[in-house]
Amino acid sequence: MDFKFSAEDERFRQEFRTWLRDNAPKRTAKDSDGSEDGLGAMNETAEDYGRRRAWHKKMFDAGWIGISWPKEYGGRGATLTQQIIYNEELSKVWTPGTVNGLGIMLVGPTLIQWGSDEQKKRYVPKILSGEEIWCQGYSEPGAGSDVASLQTRAIEEGDYFIINGQKVWTSDAHHADWCILLTRTDPEAPKHKGISYILVDMHSPGVTVRPLRQITGDSNFNEVFFEDVKVPRKNLIGQKNQGWQVAITTLMFERSGIGGGRDMSGEIEELARLAKSVRLNGHTAWDDPDVRQKISQFACEAAAIRYTGFRQLTRRLKGLPPGPEGSVLKLCVSELNLKMGKFAMELLGPYAQLEYRAPFAVDHGKWSYKMLGARALTIAGGTSEIQHNIIGERVLMLPKGN
Ligand SMILES: Cc1cc2nc3c(=O)[nH]c(=O)nc-3n(C[C@H](O)[C@H](O)[C@H](O)COP(=O)(O)OP(=O)(O)OC[C@H]3O[C@@H](n4cnc5c(N)ncnc54)[C@H](O)[C@@H]3O)c2cc1C
């Protein structure tokens, strides 16, 4: 890979940097202790969400959302190098964050691959713009890692499906206009063969969304109930009973999306700053060679993740769908994030027990908050154990365990 930037790339960098300088909102005192877990903003109020939506619209209007999407779908068809430059420039500036992460990361790319021309025309443009927010209805109380065991039923009646069942852990369902829903359409067929992939309007009668509370205290995901929900047959993606193939495409976009393109160097610098500011055994934690060794190890892992991410992105920009290598990234990013969170707790000692925004908490308690939130990344999008299985079986081609 050649990482030299051409004059055109430098112009691109300058253009985006200048746009961000002139347009990024000012950071308020309240924003300064905000933290993110990589899955979305934490401790978010309706007002914060409104700010994210407004910032998203501004970026979209200027052509800075989904830059690697093909031009015909509203992207810029940006090159790998431009995508890297974009991420670098964005990470240097504080912004409120954007919306519709699942729509942009999962739904759009899946519809571009599997949707009919009519479906692409109807749904794809409103994804990047954030006009329609999407959620992902896969997991059920009895079907998580083994999602193909799902029981939500869709029965065909004329031009409609009638849907009954329950989903769980549905991120963003409380904001969503649409859901990519996996349903069972043939209960007699082997479990992977009787599933259909259907787009459901979340405002339909019979859809109920109930928030769930996470260990951090936030409610970013939900239970969603479907009671005799009527969905037009034209919302089916691909063939009836062959939704599993479509579902796998979405999952591969999810795994590579959670891990890919993530530059963790800023988080490592923050950890180093923490080590320089807290005291351990009569000196700063940073004075302890074991602490510096540990932080250096995190930096090495982060660099390996960064370059593996570039390889994955190269594949995507060549028009190839993400491969099982996305599991490597998803596993390494989420586990490194958790290890760093736990190490911050060691550095903080007894102060680690103070909650987010508690009086006397170091850095407003964001470290314990981040550590609690970090566990979620090792579960969402397929647990670490499941990623190990995939890497063993499909990347390393090891024999399947019993
Ligand atoms: C923050 C967050 C957001 C989420 N958002 C969504 C969403 O938007 N939409 C959605 O559909 N789902 C979502 N999920 C659900 C997520 O996909 C599931 O939690 C995940 O797939 C695991 O399923 P489960 O919770 O049922 O655990 P289970 O599958 O019951 O697993 C329990 C434990 O057993 C282990 N295990 C299971 N099977 C195996 C195996 N074959 N080999 C080895 N170990 C195994 C698991 O690793 C885990 O430790 C979200 C989860 C989180 C944490």
PDB file of C-alpha atoms and ligand atoms in Angstrom, residues 37 39 102 135-147 167-172 214 221 254 375-377 379-386 389, ligand 1:
ATOM      1  CA  ASP A  37     -18.512   4.154  23.538  1.00  0.00           C
ATOM      2  CA  LEU A  39     -21.900   2.603  19.579  1.00  0.00           C
ATOM      3  CA  LEU A 102     -26.975   1.565  11.744  1.00  0.00           C
ATOM      4  CA  CYS A 135     -32.803  -0.079  13.567  1.00  0.00           C
ATOM      5  CA  GLN A 136     -31.876  -3.751  13.317  1.00  0.00           C
ATOM      6  CA  GLY A 137     -34.414  -6.369  14.497  1.00  0.00           C
ATOM      7  CA  TYR A 138     -32.361  -9.569  14.725  1.00  0.00           C
ATOM      8  CA  SER A 139     -31.946 -10.708  18.361  1.00  0.00           C
ATOM      9  CA  GLU A 140     -34.795 -12.276  20.311  1.00  0.00           C
ATOM     10  CA  PRO A 141     -35.020 -13.458  23.923  1.00  0.00           C
ATOM     11  CA  GLY A 142     -34.277 -17.042  22.743  1.00  0.00           C
ATOM     12  CA  ALA A 143     -32.116 -16.198  19.719  1.00  0.00           C
ATOM     13  CA  GLY A 144     -28.942 -14.130  20.170  1.00  0.00           C
ATOM     14  CA  SER A 145     -25.699 -15.773  19.096  1.00  0.00           C
ATOM     15  CA  ASP A 146     -27.819 -18.394  17.369  1.00  0.00           C
ATOM     16  CA  VAL A 147     -30.013 -15.800  15.657  1.00  0.00           C
ATOM     17  CA  LYS A 167     -37.134  -8.599  19.388  1.00  0.00           C
ATOM     18  CA  VAL A 168     -34.696  -7.515  22.095  1.00  0.00           C
ATOM     19  CA  TRP A 169     -31.593  -5.308  22.497  1.00  0.00           C
ATOM     20  CA  THR A 170     -32.777  -3.278  19.498  1.00  0.00           C
ATOM     21  CA  SER A 171     -30.460  -0.235  19.453  1.00  0.00           C
ATOM     22  CA  ASP A 172     -32.013   3.072  18.405  1.00  0.00           C
ATOM     23  CA  GLN A 214     -27.859  -0.696  30.543  1.00  0.00           C
ATOM     24  CA  PHE A 221     -31.501  -0.248  23.285  1.00  0.00           C
ATOM     25  CA  GLU A 254     -21.675  -4.737  11.027  1.00  0.00           C
ATOM     26  CA  ARG A 375     -18.424  -4.581  27.817  1.00  0.00           C
ATOM     27  CA  ALA A 376     -21.275  -3.827  25.406  1.00  0.00           C
ATOM     28  CA  LEU A 377     -18.925  -3.740  22.395  1.00  0.00           C
ATOM     29  CA  ILE A 379     -21.321  -8.508  22.905  1.00  0.00           C
ATOM     30  CA  ALA A 380     -23.038  -6.341  20.258  1.00  0.00           C
ATOM     31  CA  GLY A 381     -22.687  -7.524  16.658  1.00  0.00           C
ATOM     32  CA  GLY A 382     -21.749 -11.053  17.832  1.00  0.00           C
ATOM     33  CA  THR A 383     -19.882 -11.852  21.060  1.00  0.00           C
ATOM     34  CA  SER A 384     -16.111 -12.317  21.311  1.00  0.00           C
ATOM     35  CA  GLU A 385     -16.623 -16.095  21.655  1.00  0.00           C
ATOM     36  CA  ILE A 386     -18.596 -16.133  18.400  1.00  0.00           C
ATOM     37  CA  ASN A 389     -15.400 -19.393  16.349  1.00  0.00           C
TER      38      ASN A 389
HETATM   39  C1  LIG B   1     -24.989  -2.629  23.194  1.00  0.00           C
HETATM   40  C2  LIG B   1     -25.704  -3.684  22.411  1.00  0.00           C
HETATM   41  C3  LIG B   1     -26.439  -3.339  21.307  1.00  0.00           C
HETATM   42  C4  LIG B   1     -27.140  -4.314  20.593  1.00  0.00           C
HETATM   43  N1  LIG B   1     -27.884  -3.917  19.522  1.00  0.00           N
HETATM   44  C5  LIG B   1     -28.604  -4.842  18.853  1.00  0.00           C
HETATM   45  C6  LIG B   1     -29.446  -4.439  17.764  1.00  0.00           C
HETATM   46  O1  LIG B   1     -29.538  -3.258  17.423  1.00  0.00           O
HETATM   47  N2  LIG B   1     -30.180  -5.376  17.133  1.00  0.00           N
HETATM   48  C7  LIG B   1     -30.108  -6.699  17.482  1.00  0.00           C
HETATM   49  O2  LIG B   1     -30.775  -7.514  16.831  1.00  0.00           O
HETATM   50  N3  LIG B   1     -29.326  -7.120  18.515  1.00  0.00           N
HETATM   51  C8  LIG B   1     -28.585  -6.218  19.198  1.00  0.00           C
HETATM   52  N4  LIG B   1     -27.786  -6.620  20.254  1.00  0.00           N
HETATM   53  C9  LIG B   1     -27.822  -8.024  20.662  1.00  0.00           C
HETATM   54  C10 LIG B   1     -26.559  -8.810  20.370  1.00  0.00           C
HETATM   55  O3  LIG B   1     -26.444  -9.074  18.990  1.00  0.00           O
HETATM   56  C11 LIG B   1     -26.645 -10.093  21.212  1.00  0.00           C
HETATM   57  O4  LIG B   1     -26.612  -9.717  22.584  1.00  0.00           O
HETATM   58  C12 LIG B   1     -25.506 -11.036  20.917  1.00  0.00           C
HETATM   59  O5  LIG B   1     -25.618 -11.557  19.614  1.00  0.00           O
HETATM   60  C13 LIG B   1     -25.461 -12.195  21.931  1.00  0.00           C
HETATM   61  O6  LIG B   1     -26.707 -12.802  22.075  1.00  0.00           O
HETATM   62  P1  LIG B   1     -27.336 -13.060  23.528  1.00  0.00           P
HETATM   63  O7  LIG B   1     -27.295 -11.768  24.278  1.00  0.00           O
HETATM   64  O8  LIG B   1     -28.664 -13.712  23.334  1.00  0.00           O
HETATM   65  O9  LIG B   1     -26.330 -14.054  24.250  1.00  0.00           O
HETATM   66  P2  LIG B   1     -26.270 -15.638  24.063  1.00  0.00           P
HETATM   67  O10 LIG B   1     -26.271 -15.982  22.627  1.00  0.00           O
HETATM   68  O11 LIG B   1     -27.304 -16.262  24.937  1.00  0.00           O
HETATM   69  O12 LIG B   1     -24.814 -15.959  24.635  1.00  0.00           O
HETATM   70  C14 LIG B   1     -24.558 -16.085  26.042  1.00  0.00           C
HETATM   71  C15 LIG B   1     -23.081 -16.441  26.202  1.00  0.00           C
HETATM   72  O13 LIG B   1     -22.806 -17.722  25.572  1.00  0.00           O
HETATM   73  C16 LIG B   1     -21.755 -17.594  24.635  1.00  0.00           C
HETATM   74  N5  LIG B   1     -22.014 -18.442  23.465  1.00  0.00           N
HETATM   75  C17 LIG B   1     -23.195 -18.556  22.791  1.00  0.00           C
HETATM   76  N6  LIG B   1     -23.052 -19.392  21.745  1.00  0.00           N
HETATM   77  C18 LIG B   1     -21.755 -19.811  21.742  1.00  0.00           C
HETATM   78  C19 LIG B   1     -20.984 -20.678  20.899  1.00  0.00           C
HETATM   79  N7  LIG B   1     -21.521 -21.272  19.850  1.00  0.00           N
HETATM   80  N8  LIG B   1     -19.670 -20.853  21.189  1.00  0.00           N
HETATM   81  C20 LIG B   1     -19.089 -20.233  22.255  1.00  0.00           C
HETATM   82  N9  LIG B   1     -19.779 -19.407  23.099  1.00  0.00           N
HETATM   83  C21 LIG B   1     -21.083 -19.198  22.845  1.00  0.00           C
HETATM   84  C22 LIG B   1     -21.762 -16.128  24.235  1.00  0.00           C
HETATM   85  O14 LIG B   1     -20.498 -15.716  23.747  1.00  0.00           O
HETATM   86  C23 LIG B   1     -22.130 -15.447  25.545  1.00  0.00           C
HETATM   87  O15 LIG B   1     -21.000 -15.282  26.356  1.00  0.00           O
HETATM   88  C24 LIG B   1     -27.083  -5.675  20.990  1.00  0.00           C
HETATM   89  C25 LIG B   1     -26.315  -6.042  22.113  1.00  0.00           C
HETATM   90  C26 LIG B   1     -25.634  -5.065  22.829  1.00  0.00           C
HETATM   91  C27 LIG B   1     -24.830  -5.480  24.015  1.00  0.00           C
END
